Amino acid sequence: MKIRWKLRMAAAQREVWTGTQLRWLLAVKAGVELSAASVSALLTKKPTQVKLSTLAALCTALECTPATCSRWTPLPSSGPSGRRNR
């Protein structure tokens, strides 16, 4: 599965331009306090993992769905076993 992280775009579409703004929304709308470094990393890098509770808080703060923050694309399979070519 290929995952494209689109949090920066989702935030920009809601006129949230800085990590400070997103941290404020997370605190006010979702009741979650993340460090400035954590929010900056979420906005600028593709995370290797995200807690479901963090994803839920981001979606609450930005009033969006997980599909707004990411795009999931299946990798092509090599046949009936579902394993992809290596």
PDB file of N, CA and C in Angstrom:
ATOM      1  N   MET A   1       0.856  -1.167   0.000  1.00  0.00           N
ATOM      2  CA  MET A   1       0.000   0.000   0.000  1.00  0.00           C
ATOM      3  C   MET A   1       0.904   1.232   0.000  1.00  0.00           C
ATOM      4  N   LYS A   2       0.642   2.121  -0.895  1.00  0.00           N
ATOM      5  CA  LYS A   2       1.365   3.394  -0.941  1.00  0.00           C
ATOM      6  C   LYS A   2       0.477   4.459  -0.302  1.00  0.00           C
ATOM      7  N   ILE A   3       1.059   5.226   0.617  1.00  0.00           N
ATOM      8  CA  ILE A   3       0.296   6.255   1.313  1.00  0.00           C
ATOM      9  C   ILE A   3       0.926   7.612   1.042  1.00  0.00           C
ATOM     10  N   ARG A   4       0.113   8.533   0.584  1.00  0.00           N
ATOM     11  CA  ARG A   4       0.569   9.908   0.359  1.00  0.00           C
ATOM     12  C   ARG A   4      -0.008  10.778   1.469  1.00  0.00           C
ATOM     13  N   TRP A   5       0.868  11.453   2.219  1.00  0.00           N
ATOM     14  CA  TRP A   5       0.468  12.290   3.345  1.00  0.00           C
ATOM     15  C   TRP A   5       0.127  13.677   2.830  1.00  0.00           C
ATOM     16  N   LYS A   6      -1.097  14.151   3.067  1.00  0.00           N
ATOM     17  CA  LYS A   6      -1.575  15.422   2.518  1.00  0.00           C
ATOM     18  C   LYS A   6      -2.047  16.391   3.595  1.00  0.00           C
ATOM     19  N   LEU A   7      -1.468  16.294   4.803  1.00  0.00           N
ATOM     20  CA  LEU A   7      -1.920  17.152   5.890  1.00  0.00           C
ATOM     21  C   LEU A   7      -1.692  18.626   5.580  1.00  0.00           C
ATOM     22  N   ARG A   8      -0.544  18.961   5.017  1.00  0.00           N
ATOM     23  CA  ARG A   8      -0.252  20.374   4.709  1.00  0.00           C
ATOM     24  C   ARG A   8      -1.326  20.943   3.778  1.00  0.00           C
ATOM     25  N   MET A   9      -1.713  20.195   2.761  1.00  0.00           N
ATOM     26  CA  MET A   9      -2.743  20.644   1.819  1.00  0.00           C
ATOM     27  C   MET A   9      -4.102  20.763   2.510  1.00  0.00           C
ATOM     28  N   ALA A  10      -4.435  19.785   3.340  1.00  0.00           N
ATOM     29  CA  ALA A  10      -5.715  19.832   4.067  1.00  0.00           C
ATOM     30  C   ALA A  10      -5.770  21.058   4.971  1.00  0.00           C
ATOM     31  N   ALA A  11      -4.669  21.358   5.632  1.00  0.00           N
ATOM     32  CA  ALA A  11      -4.623  22.535   6.504  1.00  0.00           C
ATOM     33  C   ALA A  11      -4.733  23.819   5.685  1.00  0.00           C
ATOM     34  N   ALA A  12      -4.002  23.901   4.589  1.00  0.00           N
ATOM     35  CA  ALA A  12      -4.011  25.108   3.750  1.00  0.00           C
ATOM     36  C   ALA A  12      -5.409  25.376   3.178  1.00  0.00           C
ATOM     37  N   GLN A  13      -6.113  24.321   2.821  1.00  0.00           N
ATOM     38  CA  GLN A  13      -7.472  24.494   2.292  1.00  0.00           C
ATOM     39  C   GLN A  13      -8.409  25.090   3.339  1.00  0.00           C
ATOM     40  N   ARG A  14      -8.007  24.993   4.594  1.00  0.00           N
ATOM     41  CA  ARG A  14      -8.806  25.556   5.685  1.00  0.00           C
ATOM     42  C   ARG A  14      -8.146  26.806   6.260  1.00  0.00           C
ATOM     43  N   GLU A  15      -7.216  27.355   5.491  1.00  0.00           N
ATOM     44  CA  GLU A  15      -6.487  28.582   5.843  1.00  0.00           C
ATOM     45  C   GLU A  15      -5.723  28.458   7.156  1.00  0.00           C
ATOM     46  N   VAL A  16      -5.200  27.261   7.397  1.00  0.00           N
ATOM     47  CA  VAL A  16      -4.302  27.016   8.523  1.00  0.00           C
ATOM     48  C   VAL A  16      -2.908  26.924   7.927  1.00  0.00           C
ATOM     49  N   TRP A  17      -2.099  27.942   8.174  1.00  0.00           N
ATOM     50  CA  TRP A  17      -0.807  28.063   7.490  1.00  0.00           C
ATOM     51  C   TRP A  17       0.391  27.717   8.356  1.00  0.00           C
ATOM     52  N   THR A  18       0.231  27.719   9.669  1.00  0.00           N
ATOM     53  CA  THR A  18       1.384  27.490  10.542  1.00  0.00           C
ATOM     54  C   THR A  18       1.103  26.376  11.546  1.00  0.00           C
ATOM     55  N   GLY A  19       2.192  25.835  12.066  1.00  0.00           N
ATOM     56  CA  GLY A  19       2.070  24.839  13.114  1.00  0.00           C
ATOM     57  C   GLY A  19       1.406  25.412  14.354  1.00  0.00           C
ATOM     58  N   THR A  20       1.674  26.672  14.627  1.00  0.00           N
ATOM     59  CA  THR A  20       1.063  27.333  15.786  1.00  0.00           C
ATOM     60  C   THR A  20      -0.453  27.360  15.653  1.00  0.00           C
ATOM     61  N   GLN A  21      -0.932  27.677  14.454  1.00  0.00           N
ATOM     62  CA  GLN A  21      -2.387  27.687  14.229  1.00  0.00           C
ATOM     63  C   GLN A  21      -2.972  26.288  14.405  1.00  0.00           C
ATOM     64  N   LEU A  22      -2.288  25.289  13.865  1.00  0.00           N
ATOM     65  CA  LEU A  22      -2.786  23.924  13.975  1.00  0.00           C
ATOM     66  C   LEU A  22      -2.754  23.450  15.427  1.00  0.00           C
ATOM     67  N   ARG A  23      -1.700  23.778  16.175  1.00  0.00           N
ATOM     68  CA  ARG A  23      -1.639  23.416  17.594  1.00  0.00           C
ATOM     69  C   ARG A  23      -2.809  24.023  18.359  1.00  0.00           C
ATOM     70  N   TRP A  24      -3.141  25.268  18.052  1.00  0.00           N
ATOM     71  CA  TRP A  24      -4.261  25.940  18.715  1.00  0.00           C
ATOM     72  C   TRP A  24      -5.566  25.213  18.406  1.00  0.00           C
ATOM     73  N   LEU A  25      -5.786  24.876  17.120  1.00  0.00           N
ATOM     74  CA  LEU A  25      -7.008  24.159  16.737  1.00  0.00           C
ATOM     75  C   LEU A  25      -7.087  22.795  17.417  1.00  0.00           C
ATOM     76  N   LEU A  26      -5.957  22.100  17.471  1.00  0.00           N
ATOM     77  CA  LEU A  26      -5.944  20.798  18.137  1.00  0.00           C
ATOM     78  C   LEU A  26      -6.341  20.932  19.603  1.00  0.00           C
ATOM     79  N   ALA A  27      -5.826  21.948  20.266  1.00  0.00           N
ATOM     80  CA  ALA A  27      -6.141  22.147  21.687  1.00  0.00           C
ATOM     81  C   ALA A  27      -7.594  22.547  21.889  1.00  0.00           C
ATOM     82  N   VAL A  28      -8.079  23.490  21.088  1.00  0.00           N
ATOM     83  CA  VAL A  28      -9.421  24.036  21.281  1.00  0.00           C
ATOM     84  C   VAL A  28     -10.505  23.079  20.796  1.00  0.00           C
ATOM     85  N   LYS A  29     -10.354  22.544  19.596  1.00  0.00           N
ATOM     86  CA  LYS A  29     -11.421  21.725  19.012  1.00  0.00           C
ATOM     87  C   LYS A  29     -11.353  20.260  19.403  1.00  0.00           C
ATOM     88  N   ALA A  30     -10.119  19.740  19.603  1.00  0.00           N
ATOM     89  CA  ALA A  30      -9.983  18.307  19.869  1.00  0.00           C
ATOM     90  C   ALA A  30      -9.514  18.003  21.284  1.00  0.00           C
ATOM     91  N   GLY A  31      -9.112  19.030  22.032  1.00  0.00           N
ATOM     92  CA  GLY A  31      -8.645  18.804  23.394  1.00  0.00           C
ATOM     93  C   GLY A  31      -7.323  18.062  23.469  1.00  0.00           C
ATOM     94  N   VAL A  32      -6.515  18.183  22.426  1.00  0.00           N
ATOM     95  CA  VAL A  32      -5.236  17.471  22.357  1.00  0.00           C
ATOM     96  C   VAL A  32      -4.109  18.479  22.275  1.00  0.00           C
ATOM     97  N   GLU A  33      -3.085  18.272  23.084  1.00  0.00           N
ATOM     98  CA  GLU A  33      -1.926  19.153  23.041  1.00  0.00           C
ATOM     99  C   GLU A  33      -0.723  18.367  22.538  1.00  0.00           C
ATOM    100  N   LEU A  34      -0.248  18.740  21.363  1.00  0.00           N
ATOM    101  CA  LEU A  34       0.962  18.155  20.792  1.00  0.00           C
ATOM    102  C   LEU A  34       2.075  19.185  20.875  1.00  0.00           C
ATOM    103  N   SER A  35       3.298  18.718  20.944  1.00  0.00           N
ATOM    104  CA  SER A  35       4.431  19.643  20.989  1.00  0.00           C
ATOM    105  C   SER A  35       4.566  20.352  19.650  1.00  0.00           C
ATOM    106  N   ALA A  36       5.228  21.488  19.672  1.00  0.00           N
ATOM    107  CA  ALA A  36       5.481  22.236  18.438  1.00  0.00           C
ATOM    108  C   ALA A  36       6.270  21.376  17.460  1.00  0.00           C
ATOM    109  N   ALA A  37       7.228  20.612  17.966  1.00  0.00           N
ATOM    110  CA  ALA A  37       8.043  19.753  17.101  1.00  0.00           C
ATOM    111  C   ALA A  37       7.193  18.658  16.448  1.00  0.00           C
ATOM    112  N   SER A  38       6.272  18.090  17.198  1.00  0.00           N
ATOM    113  CA  SER A  38       5.406  17.037  16.644  1.00  0.00           C
ATOM    114  C   SER A  38       4.511  17.581  15.542  1.00  0.00           C
ATOM    115  N   VAL A  39       3.917  18.734  15.781  1.00  0.00           N
ATOM    116  CA  VAL A  39       3.037  19.338  14.776  1.00  0.00           C
ATOM    117  C   VAL A  39       3.851  19.731  13.544  1.00  0.00           C
ATOM    118  N   SER A  40       5.027  20.299  13.749  1.00  0.00           N
ATOM    119  CA  SER A  40       5.886  20.666  12.625  1.00  0.00           C
ATOM    120  C   SER A  40       6.237  19.441  11.790  1.00  0.00           C
ATOM    121  N   ALA A  41       6.578  18.342  12.444  1.00  0.00           N
ATOM    122  CA  ALA A  41       6.909  17.116  11.725  1.00  0.00           C
ATOM    123  C   ALA A  41       5.711  16.585  10.942  1.00  0.00           C
ATOM    124  N   LEU A  42       4.531  16.642  11.542  1.00  0.00           N
ATOM    125  CA  LEU A  42       3.333  16.179  10.836  1.00  0.00           C
ATOM    126  C   LEU A  42       3.035  17.026   9.606  1.00  0.00           C
ATOM    127  N   LEU A  43       3.326  18.317   9.688  1.00  0.00           N
ATOM    128  CA  LEU A  43       3.057  19.211   8.559  1.00  0.00           C
ATOM    129  C   LEU A  43       4.108  19.126   7.459  1.00  0.00           C
ATOM    130  N   THR A  44       5.350  18.809   7.813  1.00  0.00           N
ATOM    131  CA  THR A  44       6.430  18.916   6.831  1.00  0.00           C
ATOM    132  C   THR A  44       6.987  17.592   6.342  1.00  0.00           C
ATOM    133  N   LYS A  45       6.690  16.502   7.019  1.00  0.00           N
ATOM    134  CA  LYS A  45       7.246  15.204   6.649  1.00  0.00           C
ATOM    135  C   LYS A  45       6.145  14.160   6.557  1.00  0.00           C
ATOM    136  N   LYS A  46       6.420  13.114   5.797  1.00  0.00           N
ATOM    137  CA  LYS A  46       5.506  11.974   5.762  1.00  0.00           C
ATOM    138  C   LYS A  46       5.824  11.107   6.974  1.00  0.00           C
ATOM    139  N   PRO A  47       4.883  10.974   7.899  1.00  0.00           N
ATOM    140  CA  PRO A  47       5.165  10.176   9.093  1.00  0.00           C
ATOM    141  C   PRO A  47       5.251   8.689   8.767  1.00  0.00           C
ATOM    142  N   THR A  48       6.075   7.973   9.511  1.00  0.00           N
ATOM    143  CA  THR A  48       6.151   6.526   9.335  1.00  0.00           C
ATOM    144  C   THR A  48       5.010   5.827  10.061  1.00  0.00           C
ATOM    145  N   GLN A  49       4.469   6.514  11.071  1.00  0.00           N
ATOM    146  CA  GLN A  49       3.300   6.000  11.785  1.00  0.00           C
ATOM    147  C   GLN A  49       2.562   7.167  12.431  1.00  0.00           C
ATOM    148  N   VAL A  50       1.264   7.010  12.569  1.00  0.00           N
ATOM    149  CA  VAL A  50       0.432   8.017  13.233  1.00  0.00           C
ATOM    150  C   VAL A  50      -0.562   7.269  14.105  1.00  0.00           C
ATOM    151  N   LYS A  51      -0.646   7.646  15.363  1.00  0.00           N
ATOM    152  CA  LYS A  51      -1.646   7.043  16.241  1.00  0.00           C
ATOM    153  C   LYS A  51      -3.034   7.394  15.716  1.00  0.00           C
ATOM    154  N   LEU A  52      -3.947   6.466  15.841  1.00  0.00           N
ATOM    155  CA  LEU A  52      -5.324   6.735  15.413  1.00  0.00           C
ATOM    156  C   LEU A  52      -5.914   7.897  16.194  1.00  0.00           C
ATOM    157  N   SER A  53      -5.543   8.030  17.465  1.00  0.00           N
ATOM    158  CA  SER A  53      -6.064   9.138  18.260  1.00  0.00           C
ATOM    159  C   SER A  53      -5.540  10.477  17.742  1.00  0.00           C
ATOM    160  N   THR A  54      -4.306  10.504  17.259  1.00  0.00           N
ATOM    161  CA  THR A  54      -3.755  11.733  16.679  1.00  0.00           C
ATOM    162  C   THR A  54      -4.444  12.053  15.362  1.00  0.00           C
ATOM    163  N   LEU A  55      -4.652  11.037  14.532  1.00  0.00           N
ATOM    164  CA  LEU A  55      -5.349  11.245  13.261  1.00  0.00           C
ATOM    165  C   LEU A  55      -6.771  11.740  13.512  1.00  0.00           C
ATOM    166  N   ALA A  56      -7.437  11.172  14.493  1.00  0.00           N
ATOM    167  CA  ALA A  56      -8.796  11.610  14.833  1.00  0.00           C
ATOM    168  C   ALA A  56      -8.787  13.062  15.307  1.00  0.00           C
ATOM    169  N   ALA A  57      -7.792  13.427  16.112  1.00  0.00           N
ATOM    170  CA  ALA A  57      -7.692  14.806  16.594  1.00  0.00           C
ATOM    171  C   ALA A  57      -7.431  15.768  15.444  1.00  0.00           C
ATOM    172  N   LEU A  58      -6.548  15.394  14.519  1.00  0.00           N
ATOM    173  CA  LEU A  58      -6.281  16.241  13.348  1.00  0.00           C
ATOM    174  C   LEU A  58      -7.556  16.441  12.537  1.00  0.00           C
ATOM    175  N   CYS A  59      -8.297  15.363  12.333  1.00  0.00           N
ATOM    176  CA  CYS A  59      -9.537  15.451  11.561  1.00  0.00           C
ATOM    177  C   CYS A  59     -10.579  16.308  12.283  1.00  0.00           C
ATOM    178  N   THR A  60     -10.655  16.188  13.591  1.00  0.00           N
ATOM    179  CA  THR A  60     -11.580  17.024  14.366  1.00  0.00           C
ATOM    180  C   THR A  60     -11.179  18.485  14.263  1.00  0.00           C
ATOM    181  N   ALA A  61      -9.891  18.767  14.445  1.00  0.00           N
ATOM    182  CA  ALA A  61      -9.401  20.146  14.418  1.00  0.00           C
ATOM    183  C   ALA A  61      -9.609  20.797  13.063  1.00  0.00           C
ATOM    184  N   LEU A  62      -9.392  20.034  11.999  1.00  0.00           N
ATOM    185  CA  LEU A  62      -9.510  20.591  10.643  1.00  0.00           C
ATOM    186  C   LEU A  62     -10.883  20.351  10.023  1.00  0.00           C
ATOM    187  N   GLU A  63     -11.758  19.673  10.772  1.00  0.00           N
ATOM    188  CA  GLU A  63     -13.102  19.348  10.276  1.00  0.00           C
ATOM    189  C   GLU A  63     -13.020  18.641   8.925  1.00  0.00           C
ATOM    190  N   CYS A  64     -12.296  17.520   8.932  1.00  0.00           N
ATOM    191  CA  CYS A  64     -12.110  16.755   7.699  1.00  0.00           C
ATOM    192  C   CYS A  64     -12.154  15.264   8.022  1.00  0.00           C
ATOM    193  N   THR A  65     -11.826  14.445   7.054  1.00  0.00           N
ATOM    194  CA  THR A  65     -11.786  12.998   7.236  1.00  0.00           C
ATOM    195  C   THR A  65     -10.350  12.514   7.008  1.00  0.00           C
ATOM    196  N   PRO A  66     -10.040  11.288   7.407  1.00  0.00           N
ATOM    197  CA  PRO A  66      -8.701  10.760   7.141  1.00  0.00           C
ATOM    198  C   PRO A  66      -8.356  10.768   5.641  1.00  0.00           C
ATOM    199  N   ALA A  67      -9.346  10.610   4.799  1.00  0.00           N
ATOM    200  CA  ALA A  67      -9.100  10.644   3.355  1.00  0.00           C
ATOM    201  C   ALA A  67      -8.655  12.022   2.880  1.00  0.00           C
ATOM    202  N   THR A  68      -8.984  13.059   3.629  1.00  0.00           N
ATOM    203  CA  THR A  68      -8.550  14.413   3.291  1.00  0.00           C
ATOM    204  C   THR A  68      -7.067  14.584   3.599  1.00  0.00           C
ATOM    205  N   CYS A  69      -6.586  13.907   4.624  1.00  0.00           N
ATOM    206  CA  CYS A  69      -5.193  14.040   5.079  1.00  0.00           C
ATOM    207  C   CYS A  69      -4.246  13.066   4.406  1.00  0.00           C
ATOM    208  N   SER A  70      -4.783  12.040   3.775  1.00  0.00           N
ATOM    209  CA  SER A  70      -3.921  11.024   3.164  1.00  0.00           C
ATOM    210  C   SER A  70      -4.618  10.375   1.979  1.00  0.00           C
ATOM    211  N   ARG A  71      -3.795   9.812   1.110  1.00  0.00           N
ATOM    212  CA  ARG A  71      -4.335   9.042  -0.023  1.00  0.00           C
ATOM    213  C   ARG A  71      -3.686   7.668   0.017  1.00  0.00           C
ATOM    214  N   TRP A  72      -4.514   6.651  -0.001  1.00  0.00           N
ATOM    215  CA  TRP A  72      -4.044   5.267   0.066  1.00  0.00           C
ATOM    216  C   TRP A  72      -4.211   4.625  -1.307  1.00  0.00           C
ATOM    217  N   THR A  73      -3.115   4.138  -1.859  1.00  0.00           N
ATOM    218  CA  THR A  73      -3.138   3.515  -3.173  1.00  0.00           C
ATOM    219  C   THR A  73      -2.592   2.098  -3.073  1.00  0.00           C
ATOM    220  N   PRO A  74      -3.369   1.101  -3.448  1.00  0.00           N
ATOM    221  CA  PRO A  74      -2.857  -0.271  -3.395  1.00  0.00           C
ATOM    222  C   PRO A  74      -1.719  -0.453  -4.409  1.00  0.00           C
ATOM    223  N   LEU A  75      -0.744  -1.259  -4.049  1.00  0.00           N
ATOM    224  CA  LEU A  75       0.326  -1.589  -4.977  1.00  0.00           C
ATOM    225  C   LEU A  75      -0.170  -2.678  -5.911  1.00  0.00           C
ATOM    226  N   PRO A  76       0.314  -2.707  -7.139  1.00  0.00           N
ATOM    227  CA  PRO A  76      -0.130  -3.745  -8.078  1.00  0.00           C
ATOM    228  C   PRO A  76       0.278  -5.132  -7.577  1.00  0.00           C
ATOM    229  N   SER A  77      -0.594  -6.094  -7.769  1.00  0.00           N
ATOM    230  CA  SER A  77      -0.280  -7.450  -7.350  1.00  0.00           C
ATOM    231  C   SER A  77       0.257  -8.230  -8.532  1.00  0.00           C
ATOM    232  N   SER A  78       0.938  -9.344  -8.246  1.00  0.00           N
ATOM    233  CA  SER A  78       1.547 -10.159  -9.296  1.00  0.00           C
ATOM    234  C   SER A  78       0.655 -11.312  -9.720  1.00  0.00           C
ATOM    235  N   GLY A  79      -0.444 -11.487  -9.043  1.00  0.00           N
ATOM    236  CA  GLY A  79      -1.312 -12.605  -9.414  1.00  0.00           C
ATOM    237  C   GLY A  79      -2.306 -12.916  -8.327  1.00  0.00           C
ATOM    238  N   PRO A  80      -2.863 -14.130  -8.380  1.00  0.00           N
ATOM    239  CA  PRO A  80      -3.927 -14.493  -7.443  1.00  0.00           C
ATOM    240  C   PRO A  80      -3.484 -14.520  -5.984  1.00  0.00           C
ATOM    241  N   SER A  81      -2.200 -14.693  -5.703  1.00  0.00           N
ATOM    242  CA  SER A  81      -1.770 -14.767  -4.306  1.00  0.00           C
ATOM    243  C   SER A  81      -1.798 -13.401  -3.638  1.00  0.00           C
ATOM    244  N   GLY A  82      -1.857 -12.336  -4.446  1.00  0.00           N
ATOM    245  CA  GLY A  82      -1.893 -11.000  -3.901  1.00  0.00           C
ATOM    246  C   GLY A  82      -0.525 -10.428  -3.581  1.00  0.00           C
ATOM    247  N   ARG A  83       0.532 -11.227  -3.795  1.00  0.00           N
ATOM    248  CA  ARG A  83       1.886 -10.747  -3.548  1.00  0.00           C
ATOM    249  C   ARG A  83       2.345  -9.924  -4.743  1.00  0.00           C
ATOM    250  N   ARG A  84       3.055  -8.857  -4.449  1.00  0.00           N
ATOM    251  CA  ARG A  84       3.515  -8.020  -5.543  1.00  0.00           C
ATOM    252  C   ARG A  84       4.887  -8.507  -6.019  1.00  0.00           C
ATOM    253  N   ASN A  85       5.222  -8.121  -7.245  1.00  0.00           N
ATOM    254  CA  ASN A  85       6.535  -8.482  -7.811  1.00  0.00           C
ATOM    255  C   ASN A  85       7.645  -7.827  -7.029  1.00  0.00           C
ATOM    256  N   ARG A  86       8.749  -8.523  -6.872  1.00  0.00           N
ATOM    257  CA  ARG A  86       9.918  -7.963  -6.193  1.00  0.00           C
ATOM    258  C   ARG A  86      11.103  -7.987  -7.101  1.00  0.00           C
TER     259      ARG A  86
END
